[in-house]
Coordinates of C-alpha atoms in Angstrom, one line a residue:
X1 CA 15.7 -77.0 41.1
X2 CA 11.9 -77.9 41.0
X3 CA 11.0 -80.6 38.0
X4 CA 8.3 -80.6 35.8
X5 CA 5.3 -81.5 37.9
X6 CA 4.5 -84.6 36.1
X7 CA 8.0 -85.4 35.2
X8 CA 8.5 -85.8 39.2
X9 CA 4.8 -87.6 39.5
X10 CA 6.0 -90.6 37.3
X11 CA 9.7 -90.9 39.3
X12 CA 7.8 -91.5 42.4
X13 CA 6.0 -93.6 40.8
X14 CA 9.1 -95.2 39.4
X15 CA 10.6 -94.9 43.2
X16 CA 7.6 -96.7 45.0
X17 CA 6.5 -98.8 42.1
X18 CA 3.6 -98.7 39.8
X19 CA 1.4 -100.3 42.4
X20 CA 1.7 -97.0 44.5
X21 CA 1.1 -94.8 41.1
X22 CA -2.2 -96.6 40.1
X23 CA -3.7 -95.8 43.6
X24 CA -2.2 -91.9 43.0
X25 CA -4.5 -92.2 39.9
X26 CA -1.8 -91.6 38.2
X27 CA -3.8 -90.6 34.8
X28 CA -5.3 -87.7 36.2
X29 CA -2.9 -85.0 36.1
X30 CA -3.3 -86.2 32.2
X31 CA -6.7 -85.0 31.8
X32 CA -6.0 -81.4 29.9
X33 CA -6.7 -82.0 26.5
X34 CA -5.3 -78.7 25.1
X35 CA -2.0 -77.2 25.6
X36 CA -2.3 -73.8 27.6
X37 CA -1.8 -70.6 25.5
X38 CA 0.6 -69.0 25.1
X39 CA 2.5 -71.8 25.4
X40 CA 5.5 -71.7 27.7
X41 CA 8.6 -73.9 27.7
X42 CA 8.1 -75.3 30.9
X43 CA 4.0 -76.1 30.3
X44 CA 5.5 -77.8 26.4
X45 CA 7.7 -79.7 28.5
X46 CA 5.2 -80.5 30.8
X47 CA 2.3 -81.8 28.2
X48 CA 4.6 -83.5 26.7
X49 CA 5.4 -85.6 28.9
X50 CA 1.5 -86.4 29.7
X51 CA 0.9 -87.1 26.1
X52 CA 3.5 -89.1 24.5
X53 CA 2.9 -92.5 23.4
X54 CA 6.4 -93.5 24.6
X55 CA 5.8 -92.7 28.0
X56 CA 3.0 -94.9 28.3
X57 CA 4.7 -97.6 26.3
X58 CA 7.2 -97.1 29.2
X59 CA 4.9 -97.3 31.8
X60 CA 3.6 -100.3 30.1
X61 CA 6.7 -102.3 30.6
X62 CA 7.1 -101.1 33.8
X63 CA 3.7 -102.6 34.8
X64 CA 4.9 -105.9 33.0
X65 CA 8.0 -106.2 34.5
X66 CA 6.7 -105.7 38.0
X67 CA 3.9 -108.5 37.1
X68 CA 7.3 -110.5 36.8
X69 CA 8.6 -110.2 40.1
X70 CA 4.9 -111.6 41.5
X71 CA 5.5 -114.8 39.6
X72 CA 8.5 -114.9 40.8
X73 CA 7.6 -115.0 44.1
X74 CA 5.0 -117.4 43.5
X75 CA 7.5 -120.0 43.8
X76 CA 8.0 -119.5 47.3
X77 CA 4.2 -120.3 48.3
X78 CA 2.1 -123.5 48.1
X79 CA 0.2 -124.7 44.9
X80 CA -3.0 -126.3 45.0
X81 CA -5.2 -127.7 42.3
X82 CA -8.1 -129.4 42.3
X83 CA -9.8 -131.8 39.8
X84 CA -13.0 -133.3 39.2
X85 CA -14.5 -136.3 36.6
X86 CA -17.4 -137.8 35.6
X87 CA -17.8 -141.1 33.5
X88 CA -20.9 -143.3 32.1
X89 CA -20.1 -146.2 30.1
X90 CA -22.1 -146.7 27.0
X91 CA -23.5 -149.9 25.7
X92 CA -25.1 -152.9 27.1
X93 CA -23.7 -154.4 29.9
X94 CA -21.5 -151.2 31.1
X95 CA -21.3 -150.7 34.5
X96 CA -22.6 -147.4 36.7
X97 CA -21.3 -144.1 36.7
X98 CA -18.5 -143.2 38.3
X99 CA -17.5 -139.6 39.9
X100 CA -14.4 -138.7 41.5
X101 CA -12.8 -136.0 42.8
X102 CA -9.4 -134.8 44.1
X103 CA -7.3 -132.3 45.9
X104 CA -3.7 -132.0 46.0
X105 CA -1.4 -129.3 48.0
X106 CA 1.9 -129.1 47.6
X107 CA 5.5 -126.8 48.4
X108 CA 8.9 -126.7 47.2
X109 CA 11.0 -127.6 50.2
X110 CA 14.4 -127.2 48.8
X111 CA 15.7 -126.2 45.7
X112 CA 19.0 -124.9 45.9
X113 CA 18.4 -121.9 45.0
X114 CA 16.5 -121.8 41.7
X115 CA 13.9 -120.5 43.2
X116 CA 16.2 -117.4 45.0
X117 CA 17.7 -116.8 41.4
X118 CA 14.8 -116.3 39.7
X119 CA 13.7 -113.7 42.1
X120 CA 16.7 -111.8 41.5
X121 CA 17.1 -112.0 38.2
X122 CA 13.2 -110.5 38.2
X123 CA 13.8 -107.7 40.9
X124 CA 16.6 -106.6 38.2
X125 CA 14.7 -106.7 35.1
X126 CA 12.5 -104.4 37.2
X127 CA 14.9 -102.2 37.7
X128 CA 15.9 -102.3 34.8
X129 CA 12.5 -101.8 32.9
X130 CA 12.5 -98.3 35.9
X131 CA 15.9 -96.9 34.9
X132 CA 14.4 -97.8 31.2
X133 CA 11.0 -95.3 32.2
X134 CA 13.5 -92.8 33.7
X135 CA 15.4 -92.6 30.2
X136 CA 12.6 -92.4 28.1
X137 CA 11.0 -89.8 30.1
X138 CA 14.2 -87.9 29.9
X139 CA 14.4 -88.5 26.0
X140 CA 10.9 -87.0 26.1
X141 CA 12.0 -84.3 27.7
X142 CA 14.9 -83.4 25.5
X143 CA 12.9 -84.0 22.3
X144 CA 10.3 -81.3 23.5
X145 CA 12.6 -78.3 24.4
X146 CA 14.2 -79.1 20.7
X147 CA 11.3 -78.7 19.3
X148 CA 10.1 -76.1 21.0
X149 CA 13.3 -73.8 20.6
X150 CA 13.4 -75.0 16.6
X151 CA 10.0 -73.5 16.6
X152 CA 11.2 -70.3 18.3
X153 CA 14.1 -69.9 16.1
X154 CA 11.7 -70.3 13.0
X155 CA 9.0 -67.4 14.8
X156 CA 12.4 -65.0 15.7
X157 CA 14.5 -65.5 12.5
X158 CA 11.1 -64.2 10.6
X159 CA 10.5 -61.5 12.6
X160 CA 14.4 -60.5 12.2
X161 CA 13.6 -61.1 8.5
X162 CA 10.2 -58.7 8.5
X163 CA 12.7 -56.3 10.5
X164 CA 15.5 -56.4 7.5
X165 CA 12.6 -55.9 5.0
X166 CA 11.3 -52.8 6.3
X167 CA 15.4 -51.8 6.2
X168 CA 15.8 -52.9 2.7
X169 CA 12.3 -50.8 1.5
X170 CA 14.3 -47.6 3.1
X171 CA 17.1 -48.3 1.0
X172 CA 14.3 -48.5 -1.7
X173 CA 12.4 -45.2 -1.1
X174 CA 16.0 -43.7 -0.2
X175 CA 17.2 -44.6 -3.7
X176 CA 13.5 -43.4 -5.3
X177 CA 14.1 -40.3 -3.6
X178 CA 17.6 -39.6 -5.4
X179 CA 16.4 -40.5 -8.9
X180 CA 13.8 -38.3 -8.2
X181 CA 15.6 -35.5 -7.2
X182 CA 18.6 -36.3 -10.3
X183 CA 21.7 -37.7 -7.6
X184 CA 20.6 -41.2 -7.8
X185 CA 20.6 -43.4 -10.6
X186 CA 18.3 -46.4 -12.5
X187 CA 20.7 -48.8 -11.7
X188 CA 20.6 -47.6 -8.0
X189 CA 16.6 -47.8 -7.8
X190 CA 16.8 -51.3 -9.8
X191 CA 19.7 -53.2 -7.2
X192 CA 17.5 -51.5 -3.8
X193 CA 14.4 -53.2 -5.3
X194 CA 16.5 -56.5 -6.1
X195 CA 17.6 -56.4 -2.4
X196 CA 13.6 -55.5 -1.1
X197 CA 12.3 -58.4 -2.9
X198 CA 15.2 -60.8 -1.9
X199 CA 14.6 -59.7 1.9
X200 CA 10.8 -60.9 1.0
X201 CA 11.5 -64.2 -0.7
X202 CA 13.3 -65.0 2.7
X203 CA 10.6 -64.3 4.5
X204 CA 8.4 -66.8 2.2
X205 CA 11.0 -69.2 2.9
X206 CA 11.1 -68.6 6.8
X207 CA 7.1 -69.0 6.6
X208 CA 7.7 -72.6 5.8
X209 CA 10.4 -73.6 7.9
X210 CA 7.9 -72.6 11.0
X211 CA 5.0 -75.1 9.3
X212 CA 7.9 -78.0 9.5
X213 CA 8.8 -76.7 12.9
X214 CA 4.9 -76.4 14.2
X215 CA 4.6 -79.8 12.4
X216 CA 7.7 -81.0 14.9
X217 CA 6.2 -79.8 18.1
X218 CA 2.8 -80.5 17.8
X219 CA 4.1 -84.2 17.3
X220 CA 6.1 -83.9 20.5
X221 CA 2.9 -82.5 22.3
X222 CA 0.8 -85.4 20.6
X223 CA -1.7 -82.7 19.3
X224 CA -2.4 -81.8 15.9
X225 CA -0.5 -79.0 14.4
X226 CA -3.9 -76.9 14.2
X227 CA -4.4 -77.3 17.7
X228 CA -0.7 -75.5 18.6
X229 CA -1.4 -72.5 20.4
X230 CA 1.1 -69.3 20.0
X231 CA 4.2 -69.4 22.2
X232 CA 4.7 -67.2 24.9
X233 CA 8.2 -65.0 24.5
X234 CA 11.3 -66.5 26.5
X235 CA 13.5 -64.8 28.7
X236 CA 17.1 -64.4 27.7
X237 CA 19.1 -66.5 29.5
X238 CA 22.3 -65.1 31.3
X239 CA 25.6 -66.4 29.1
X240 CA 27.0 -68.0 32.2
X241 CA 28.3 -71.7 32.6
X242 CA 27.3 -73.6 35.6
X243 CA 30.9 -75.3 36.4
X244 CA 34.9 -74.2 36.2
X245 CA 36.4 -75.8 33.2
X246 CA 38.7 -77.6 36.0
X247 CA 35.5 -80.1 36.9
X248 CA 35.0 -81.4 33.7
X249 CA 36.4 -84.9 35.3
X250 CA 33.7 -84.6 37.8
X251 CA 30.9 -83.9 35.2
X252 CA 31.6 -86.8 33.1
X253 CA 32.5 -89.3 36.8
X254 CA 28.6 -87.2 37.5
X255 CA 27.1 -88.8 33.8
X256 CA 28.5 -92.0 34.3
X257 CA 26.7 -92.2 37.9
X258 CA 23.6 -91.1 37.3
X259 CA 22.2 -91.5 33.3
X260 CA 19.0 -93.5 32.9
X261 CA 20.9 -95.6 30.8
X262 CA 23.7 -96.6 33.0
X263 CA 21.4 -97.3 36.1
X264 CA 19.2 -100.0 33.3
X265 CA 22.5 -101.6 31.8
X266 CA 23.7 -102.1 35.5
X267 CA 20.4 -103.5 36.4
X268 CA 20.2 -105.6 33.0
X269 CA 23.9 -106.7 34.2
X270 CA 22.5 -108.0 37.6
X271 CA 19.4 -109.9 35.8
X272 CA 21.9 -111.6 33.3
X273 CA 24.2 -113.1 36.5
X274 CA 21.3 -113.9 38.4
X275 CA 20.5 -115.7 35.2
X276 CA 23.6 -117.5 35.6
X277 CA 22.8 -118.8 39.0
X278 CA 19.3 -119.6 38.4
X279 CA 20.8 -121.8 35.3
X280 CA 23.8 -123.1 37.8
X281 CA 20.9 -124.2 40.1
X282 CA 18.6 -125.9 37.3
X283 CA 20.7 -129.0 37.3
X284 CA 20.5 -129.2 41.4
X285 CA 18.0 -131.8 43.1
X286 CA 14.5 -130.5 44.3
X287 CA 12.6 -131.4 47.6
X288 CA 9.0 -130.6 48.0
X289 CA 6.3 -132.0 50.0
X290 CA 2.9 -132.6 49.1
X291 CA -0.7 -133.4 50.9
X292 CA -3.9 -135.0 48.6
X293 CA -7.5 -136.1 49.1
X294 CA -9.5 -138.2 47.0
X295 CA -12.7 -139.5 46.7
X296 CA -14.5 -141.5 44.3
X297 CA -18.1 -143.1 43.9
X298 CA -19.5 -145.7 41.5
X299 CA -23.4 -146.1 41.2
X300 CA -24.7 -148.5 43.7
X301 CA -21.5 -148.5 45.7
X302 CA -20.9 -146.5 48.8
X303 CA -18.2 -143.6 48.3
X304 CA -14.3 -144.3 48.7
X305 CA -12.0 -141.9 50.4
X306 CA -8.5 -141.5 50.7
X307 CA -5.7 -139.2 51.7
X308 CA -1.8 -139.1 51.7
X309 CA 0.8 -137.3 52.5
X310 CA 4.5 -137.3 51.0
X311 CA 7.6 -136.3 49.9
X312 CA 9.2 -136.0 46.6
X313 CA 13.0 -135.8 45.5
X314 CA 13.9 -134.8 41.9
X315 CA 17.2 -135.3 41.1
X316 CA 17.3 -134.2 37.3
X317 CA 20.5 -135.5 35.2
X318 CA 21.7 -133.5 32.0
X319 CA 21.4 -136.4 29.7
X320 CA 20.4 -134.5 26.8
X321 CA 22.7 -131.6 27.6
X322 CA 19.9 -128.7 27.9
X323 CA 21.0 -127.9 31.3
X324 CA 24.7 -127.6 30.0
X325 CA 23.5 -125.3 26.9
X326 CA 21.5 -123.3 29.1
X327 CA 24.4 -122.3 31.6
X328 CA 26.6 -121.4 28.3
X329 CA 23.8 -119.4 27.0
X330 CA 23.2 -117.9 30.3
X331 CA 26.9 -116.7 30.7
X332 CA 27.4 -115.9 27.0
X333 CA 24.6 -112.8 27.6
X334 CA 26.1 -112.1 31.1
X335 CA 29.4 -111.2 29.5
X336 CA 27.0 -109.4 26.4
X337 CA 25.4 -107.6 29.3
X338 CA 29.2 -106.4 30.8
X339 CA 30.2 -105.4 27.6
X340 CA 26.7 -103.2 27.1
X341 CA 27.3 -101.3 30.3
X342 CA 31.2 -100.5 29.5
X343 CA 29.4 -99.2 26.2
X344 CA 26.8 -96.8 28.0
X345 CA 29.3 -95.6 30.0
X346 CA 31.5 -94.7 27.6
X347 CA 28.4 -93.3 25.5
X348 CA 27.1 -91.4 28.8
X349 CA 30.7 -89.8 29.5
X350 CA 31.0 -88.8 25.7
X351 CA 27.7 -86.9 25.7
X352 CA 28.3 -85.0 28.6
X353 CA 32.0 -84.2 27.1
X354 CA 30.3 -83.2 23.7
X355 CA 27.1 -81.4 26.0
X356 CA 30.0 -79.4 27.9
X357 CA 32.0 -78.4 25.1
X358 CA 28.5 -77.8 23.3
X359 CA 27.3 -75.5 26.1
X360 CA 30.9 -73.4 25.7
X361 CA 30.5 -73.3 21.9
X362 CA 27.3 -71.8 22.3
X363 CA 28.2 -69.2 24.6
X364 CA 30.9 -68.1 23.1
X365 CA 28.6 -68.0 19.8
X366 CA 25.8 -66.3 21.4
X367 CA 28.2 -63.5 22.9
X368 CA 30.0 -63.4 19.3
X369 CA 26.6 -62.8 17.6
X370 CA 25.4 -59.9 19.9
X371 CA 28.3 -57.8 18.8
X372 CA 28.3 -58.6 15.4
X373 CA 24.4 -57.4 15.1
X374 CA 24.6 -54.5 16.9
X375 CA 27.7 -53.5 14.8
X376 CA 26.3 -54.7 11.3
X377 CA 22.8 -52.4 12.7
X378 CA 24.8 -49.6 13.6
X379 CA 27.1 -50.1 9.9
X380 CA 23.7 -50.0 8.2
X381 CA 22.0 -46.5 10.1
X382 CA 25.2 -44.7 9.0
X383 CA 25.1 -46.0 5.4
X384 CA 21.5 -45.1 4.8
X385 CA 22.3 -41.8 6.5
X386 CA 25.4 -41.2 4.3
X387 CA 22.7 -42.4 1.2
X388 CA 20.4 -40.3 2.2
X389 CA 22.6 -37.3 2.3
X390 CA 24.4 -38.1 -1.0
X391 CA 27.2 -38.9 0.1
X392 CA 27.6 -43.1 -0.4
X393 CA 27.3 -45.1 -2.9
X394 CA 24.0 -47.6 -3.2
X395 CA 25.9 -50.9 -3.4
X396 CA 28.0 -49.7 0.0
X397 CA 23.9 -49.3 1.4
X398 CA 22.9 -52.8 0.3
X399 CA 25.8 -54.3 1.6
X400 CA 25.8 -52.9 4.9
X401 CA 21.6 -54.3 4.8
X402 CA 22.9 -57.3 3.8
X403 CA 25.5 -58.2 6.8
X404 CA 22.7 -56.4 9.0
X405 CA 20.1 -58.7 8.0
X406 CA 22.5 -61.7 8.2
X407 CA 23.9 -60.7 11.3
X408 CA 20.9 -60.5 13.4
X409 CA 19.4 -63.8 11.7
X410 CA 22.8 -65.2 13.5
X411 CA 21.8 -63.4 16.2
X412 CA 18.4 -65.1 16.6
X413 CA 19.7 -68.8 15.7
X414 CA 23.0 -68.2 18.9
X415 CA 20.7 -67.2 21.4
X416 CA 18.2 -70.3 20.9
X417 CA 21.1 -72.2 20.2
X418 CA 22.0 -71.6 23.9
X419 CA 19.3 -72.2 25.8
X420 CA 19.3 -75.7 23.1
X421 CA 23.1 -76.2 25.0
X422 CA 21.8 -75.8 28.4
X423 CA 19.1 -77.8 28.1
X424 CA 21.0 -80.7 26.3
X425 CA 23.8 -80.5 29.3
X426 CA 21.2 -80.9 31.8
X427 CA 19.9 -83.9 30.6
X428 CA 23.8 -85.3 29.6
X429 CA 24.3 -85.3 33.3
X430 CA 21.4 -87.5 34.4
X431 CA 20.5 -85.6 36.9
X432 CA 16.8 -84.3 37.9
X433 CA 15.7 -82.1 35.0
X434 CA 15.0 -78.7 35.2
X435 CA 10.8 -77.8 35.3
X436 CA 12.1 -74.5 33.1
X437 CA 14.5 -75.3 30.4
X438 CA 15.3 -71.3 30.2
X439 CA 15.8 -71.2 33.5
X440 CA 18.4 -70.8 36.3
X441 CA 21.2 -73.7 35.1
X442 CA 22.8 -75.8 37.9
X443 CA 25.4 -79.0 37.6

């Protein structure tokens, strides 16, 4: 199933580092200001995750995390520094000036491996800060099609609401007709016009729940909600589940395996035992050997050299207890780190439970609603045919335009509801996401 183009720019970049996305020029595919219009699903999706600060705050990290593993690394070449002075005595009597300069070149031999430690516990907080991207991205990604499909409830549930409008002003001209004609009555033409202008105070209200819902989106884009262009109609999805009730097991195994937030608590995990090592290995000797050069020259004298060459053994005792402290400290967040994972887990494997059992709900729902609208519609057409004929009653007409309208706003609200489900059981998983939301849906 393809991804969202830059969805599956910024996982190879999480793949092969953020050294290999900066010479991508990874900020170019980031250069459409504007949304396109209409505005799909898939492009939302796709913008969005361009545009949001919390990918770059991700990426960010990412960046810093990496610049961690260099200084780790560091410790394994040589250091050199170099210092220079210069010094003229003031007063009567003082001597010359006097310049000097030095060099000094030195490398950890042995440390037992503090030095091996620190590597590792960096390597896993990069992984870590990746799975971290991967997560947010995902997030990103979920947080869109909500909005999105919020939005498109909002835009269907009004036009279902124009739709029971124009079928509550027939019940209106139908009962104008029959107090025209002497089979209808006042009270008739007074509850139709009740029932018109209640169909158009919920319109009213449906015009603001699409502000808040543009307001929601065009936050998700990072655009202003002026800028939102229209959206483009989405397909209705087939009411099909991906898996057989009988691999549920598998699908929540499946969650566990491959979340964003598992794969950065395991690698927070690895960081906290290296952690433990590198503090284990903190209270170990050190070898290192070193090479310097001096010179130095007082006025009127010639110039002195020297050089040496040595080695150095550190043998550091825990006098003070720091070393002891940091080893309990160190273990006391490697055991906070276990218990974090067991946490995720758990959390991972509950969402895609509660994403499954969602995705069911919502089928059944969606197939539920279909039947109910066409049968409330097809309730309605004969009582405003019966009206019309003089044959039913006005308050049989108004209910039956009542469940209509209702029904098909339930209509409306199960069908985005479903492709809400799919969506959120594609990102429970952990897997890659789908580039279309209302797309084909796969395990």
């Amino acid at each position: 199933m393809p991804m969202p183009p830059r969805l599956r720019l910024f996982l190879a970049a999480l793949l092969f580092g953020p050294l290999a996305a900066a010479a991508a020029d990874l900020p170019q595919p980031c250069t459409d200001a504007r949304p396109p219009s209409p505005l799909t699903l898939a492009a939302a999706v796709d913008f969005a995750l361009c545009h949001q600060p919390q990918t770059r705050l991700s990426w960010a990290s990412l960046r810093s995390a990496e610049a961690g593993v260099d200084a780790a690394q560091a410790a394994y070449r040589p250091g050199l520094a170099l210092s220079a002075s210069a010094n003229r005595p003031l007063g009567d009597g003082a001597g010359g000036s006097q310049l000097g300069a030095s060099a000094r070149l030195g490398y950890t031999l042995l440390d037992f491996g503090q030095r091996e430690a620190r590597r590792d516990q960096a390597r896993a907080l990069l992984d870590a800060a990746r799975s971290g991207a991967r997560s947010t991205l995902a997030q990103n990604w979920l947080a869109t099609v909500d909005a999105y499909l919020a939005l498109a409830t909002a835009e269907g549930q009004r036009d279902a609401a124009r739709r029971a409008e124009e079928a509550a002003a027939a019940a209106l001209a139908a009962a104008d007709a029959r107090l025209k004609v002497g089979s209808g009555t006042p009270l008739d033409q007074l509850q139709a016009r009740s029932a018109h202008a209640q169909a158009v105070l919920d319109q009213i209200r449906l015009d603001g729940q699409i502000a808040t819902a543009q307001a929601g989106l065009a936050v998700a884009l990072g655009i202003r909600p002026t800028e939102l262009p229209p959206l483009a109609p989405l397909p209705q999805a087939p009411l099909e589940l991906p898996i057989a009730r009988a691999d549920v097991d598998a699908l929540l195994d499946a969650a566990a395996r491959q979340r964003g937030e598992v794969a950065g608590a395991e690698a927070s995990l690895r960081a906290a035992e290296a952690g433990v090592a590198a503090a284990r290995a903190a209270g170990r000797p050190t070898l290192a050997v070193s090479a310097s050069a001096n010179l130095s020259k007082n006025s009127g004298s010639p110039s002195n050299h020297s050089q040496g060459l040595g080695l150095s053994l550190d043998i550091p005792f825990d006098l003070d207890g720091s070393i002891g402290a940091s080893r309990a400290q160190a273990a006391a967040q490697r055991d906070s780190r276990a218990a974090e994972l067991d946490r995720v887990r758990q959390g991972a494997q509950s969402d895609a439970w509660q994403a499954w059992h969602g995705l069911v709900t919502a089928q059944q729902a969606a197939r539920a609603a279909e039947v109910a609208a066409d049968s409330a519609r097809a309730a309605y057409d004969n009582a405003l045919g019966r009206y019309r004929a003089g044959l039913g009653d006005v308050l049989a007409l108004l209910n039956a335009q009542s469940a209509a309208a209702r029904a098909e706003q339930q209509r409306v609200a199960a069908r985005y509801d479903w492709l809400d489900a799919r969506a959120r059981f594609a990102w429970a998983l952990g897997g890659e996401l789908p580039a279309d939301p209302a797309g084909p849906l796969q395990p």
